[in-house]
Amino acid sequence: QVQLVESGGGLVQAGGSLRLSCAASGLTFNSYVMGWFRQAPEKERDIVALSWSGGGTYYADSVKGRFTVSRDNSKSTIYLQMNSLKPEDTAVYYCAARPGIAFHPWEYDYWGQGTQVTVSS
């Protein structure tokens, strides 16, 4: 059984910071691409950031320079450090995993339950 468990969401003022965590189990963590996606009300689920072995990362243009994805293979955990948060960052944030690099939600095999991030203005 594969499980992805997210934590760290909450309410923050514009300009503030949050750090999300995703703890994975039931998979060979270092062999998987881990992704962060988000879904705002009335919008499609979109990519936020990716992390893969060797230190490779990808960021959506909307978060580049503000968000940082990192992973700790020894803990089977990935993180999303979110700085300079904006109201438009408000969404449910999801952790996802698959065995290779991909950029679309429908290509991912495993998903966490999601954690709500709300940025007030």
mmCIF file of C-alpha atoms in Angstrom:
data_model
loop_
_atom_site.group_PDB
_atom_site.id
_atom_site.type_symbol
_atom_site.label_atom_id
_atom_site.label_comp_id
_atom_site.label_asym_id
_atom_site.label_seq_id
_atom_site.Cartn_x
_atom_site.Cartn_y
_atom_site.Cartn_z
ATOM 1 C CA GLN A 1 0.000 0.000 0.000
ATOM 2 C CA VAL A 2 1.291 3.421 -0.998
ATOM 3 C CA GLN A 3 0.481 6.348 1.245
ATOM 4 C CA LEU A 4 1.311 10.023 0.881
ATOM 5 C CA VAL A 5 0.460 12.099 3.944
ATOM 6 C CA GLU A 6 0.604 15.883 3.753
ATOM 7 C CA SER A 7 0.835 18.408 6.552
ATOM 8 C CA GLY A 8 1.693 22.055 7.150
ATOM 9 C CA GLY A 9 -1.206 23.901 5.562
ATOM 10 C CA GLY A 10 -2.979 26.747 7.260
ATOM 11 C CA LEU A 11 -3.996 30.390 7.172
ATOM 12 C CA VAL A 12 -1.354 33.038 6.563
ATOM 13 C CA GLN A 13 -1.312 36.719 5.637
ATOM 14 C CA ALA A 14 -0.082 37.878 2.250
ATOM 15 C CA GLY A 15 3.700 38.082 2.269
ATOM 16 C CA GLY A 16 4.018 35.324 4.837
ATOM 17 C CA SER A 17 5.492 31.832 4.639
ATOM 18 C CA LEU A 18 4.468 28.226 5.124
ATOM 19 C CA ARG A 19 6.278 24.916 4.776
ATOM 20 C CA LEU A 20 4.385 21.863 3.583
ATOM 21 C CA SER A 21 5.557 18.301 4.184
ATOM 22 C CA CYS A 22 4.658 15.039 2.453
ATOM 23 C CA ALA A 23 5.673 11.756 4.056
ATOM 24 C CA ALA A 24 5.666 8.767 1.705
ATOM 25 C CA SER A 25 5.459 5.068 2.489
ATOM 26 C CA GLY A 26 5.037 1.884 0.483
ATOM 27 C CA LEU A 27 7.278 2.954 -2.397
ATOM 28 C CA THR A 28 10.981 3.176 -3.195
ATOM 29 C CA PHE A 29 11.129 6.873 -2.490
ATOM 30 C CA ASN A 30 14.452 7.702 -4.156
ATOM 31 C CA SER A 31 13.294 6.066 -7.407
ATOM 32 C CA TYR A 32 10.170 8.216 -7.739
ATOM 33 C CA VAL A 33 9.493 11.677 -9.049
ATOM 34 C CA MET A 34 7.606 13.623 -6.408
ATOM 35 C CA GLY A 35 5.339 16.498 -7.325
ATOM 36 C CA TRP A 36 3.351 19.256 -5.703
ATOM 37 C CA PHE A 37 0.072 20.273 -7.334
ATOM 38 C CA ARG A 38 -2.653 22.672 -6.278
ATOM 39 C CA GLN A 39 -6.309 23.214 -6.998
ATOM 40 C CA ALA A 40 -8.059 26.511 -6.342
ATOM 41 C CA PRO A 41 -11.860 26.848 -6.270
ATOM 42 C CA GLU A 42 -13.373 26.616 -9.758
ATOM 43 C CA LYS A 43 -9.983 25.880 -11.340
ATOM 44 C CA GLU A 44 -8.210 22.793 -12.659
ATOM 45 C CA ARG A 45 -5.542 21.027 -10.679
ATOM 46 C CA ASP A 46 -2.189 22.451 -11.814
ATOM 47 C CA ILE A 47 1.467 21.658 -11.305
ATOM 48 C CA VAL A 48 3.426 23.633 -8.709
ATOM 49 C CA ALA A 49 6.825 21.934 -8.467
ATOM 50 C CA LEU A 50 8.629 18.644 -9.109
ATOM 51 C CA SER A 51 11.598 16.922 -7.490
ATOM 52 C CA TRP A 52 13.580 13.966 -8.844
ATOM 53 C CA SER A 53 16.763 12.091 -8.035
ATOM 54 C CA GLY A 54 20.041 13.906 -8.522
ATOM 55 C CA GLY A 55 18.613 17.182 -7.284
ATOM 56 C CA GLY A 56 16.495 17.967 -10.312
ATOM 57 C CA THR A 57 13.601 20.387 -9.839
ATOM 58 C CA TYR A 58 10.901 22.100 -11.856
ATOM 59 C CA TYR A 59 8.748 25.084 -10.880
ATOM 60 C CA ALA A 60 5.653 26.569 -12.417
ATOM 61 C CA ASP A 61 6.198 30.143 -13.583
ATOM 62 C CA SER A 62 3.655 31.400 -11.063
ATOM 63 C CA VAL A 63 5.749 30.231 -8.085
ATOM 64 C CA LYS A 64 9.308 30.403 -9.410
ATOM 65 C CA GLY A 65 11.519 32.444 -7.099
ATOM 66 C CA ARG A 66 9.064 32.180 -4.203
ATOM 67 C CA PHE A 67 8.663 28.428 -3.612
ATOM 68 C CA THR A 68 11.381 25.827 -3.056
ATOM 69 C CA VAL A 69 10.912 22.060 -3.236
ATOM 70 C CA SER A 70 13.327 19.767 -1.426
ATOM 71 C CA ARG A 71 13.481 16.104 -0.483
ATOM 72 C CA ASP A 72 15.004 14.031 2.278
ATOM 73 C CA ASN A 73 15.420 10.502 0.951
ATOM 74 C CA SER A 74 16.432 9.180 4.373
ATOM 75 C CA LYS A 75 13.027 10.257 5.718
ATOM 76 C CA SER A 76 11.038 9.548 2.528
ATOM 77 C CA THR A 77 9.718 13.087 2.809
ATOM 78 C CA ILE A 78 9.445 16.038 0.450
ATOM 79 C CA TYR A 79 8.891 19.648 1.422
ATOM 80 C CA LEU A 80 7.531 22.772 -0.191
ATOM 81 C CA GLN A 81 8.818 26.005 1.318
ATOM 82 C CA MET A 82 6.439 28.789 0.306
ATOM 83 C CA ASN A 83 7.587 32.381 0.779
ATOM 84 C CA SER A 84 6.083 35.727 -0.235
ATOM 85 C CA LEU A 85 2.656 34.146 -0.379
ATOM 86 C CA LYS A 86 -0.086 35.838 -2.381
ATOM 87 C CA PRO A 87 -3.879 35.506 -2.156
ATOM 88 C CA GLU A 88 -3.828 33.745 -5.532
ATOM 89 C CA ASP A 89 -1.783 30.951 -3.919
ATOM 90 C CA THR A 90 -4.892 29.963 -1.966
ATOM 91 C CA ALA A 91 -5.689 26.355 -2.888
ATOM 92 C CA VAL A 92 -5.674 22.776 -1.722
ATOM 93 C CA TYR A 93 -2.120 21.526 -2.160
ATOM 94 C CA TYR A 94 -1.527 17.886 -3.089
ATOM 95 C CA CYS A 95 1.541 15.678 -3.030
ATOM 96 C CA ALA A 96 1.859 13.143 -5.864
ATOM 97 C CA ALA A 97 4.281 10.440 -7.031
ATOM 98 C CA ARG A 98 5.129 8.521 -10.206
ATOM 99 C CA PRO A 99 8.162 6.559 -11.489
ATOM 100 C CA GLY A 100 9.204 9.150 -14.103
ATOM 101 C CA ILE A 101 9.041 12.870 -14.879
ATOM 102 C CA ALA A 102 5.669 14.199 -15.997
ATOM 103 C CA PHE A 103 3.896 17.537 -15.784
ATOM 104 C CA HIS A 104 0.164 16.748 -15.808
ATOM 105 C CA PRO A 105 -1.978 15.578 -12.883
ATOM 106 C CA TRP A 106 -3.519 12.714 -14.868
ATOM 107 C CA GLU A 107 -0.060 11.181 -15.355
ATOM 108 C CA TYR A 108 0.528 10.657 -11.625
ATOM 109 C CA ASP A 109 -0.187 7.363 -9.918
ATOM 110 C CA TYR A 110 -0.343 8.204 -6.225
ATOM 111 C CA TRP A 111 -1.805 11.171 -4.369
ATOM 112 C CA GLY A 112 -1.966 12.552 -0.875
ATOM 113 C CA GLN A 113 -5.154 13.754 0.756
ATOM 114 C CA GLY A 114 -4.386 17.432 0.237
ATOM 115 C CA THR A 115 -3.818 20.258 2.676
ATOM 116 C CA GLN A 116 -5.551 23.639 2.585
ATOM 117 C CA VAL A 117 -3.464 26.790 2.195
ATOM 118 C CA THR A 118 -5.326 30.070 2.604
ATOM 119 C CA VAL A 119 -3.589 33.411 2.064
ATOM 120 C CA SER A 120 -5.495 36.436 3.296
ATOM 121 C CA SER A 121 -5.184 39.935 1.848
#
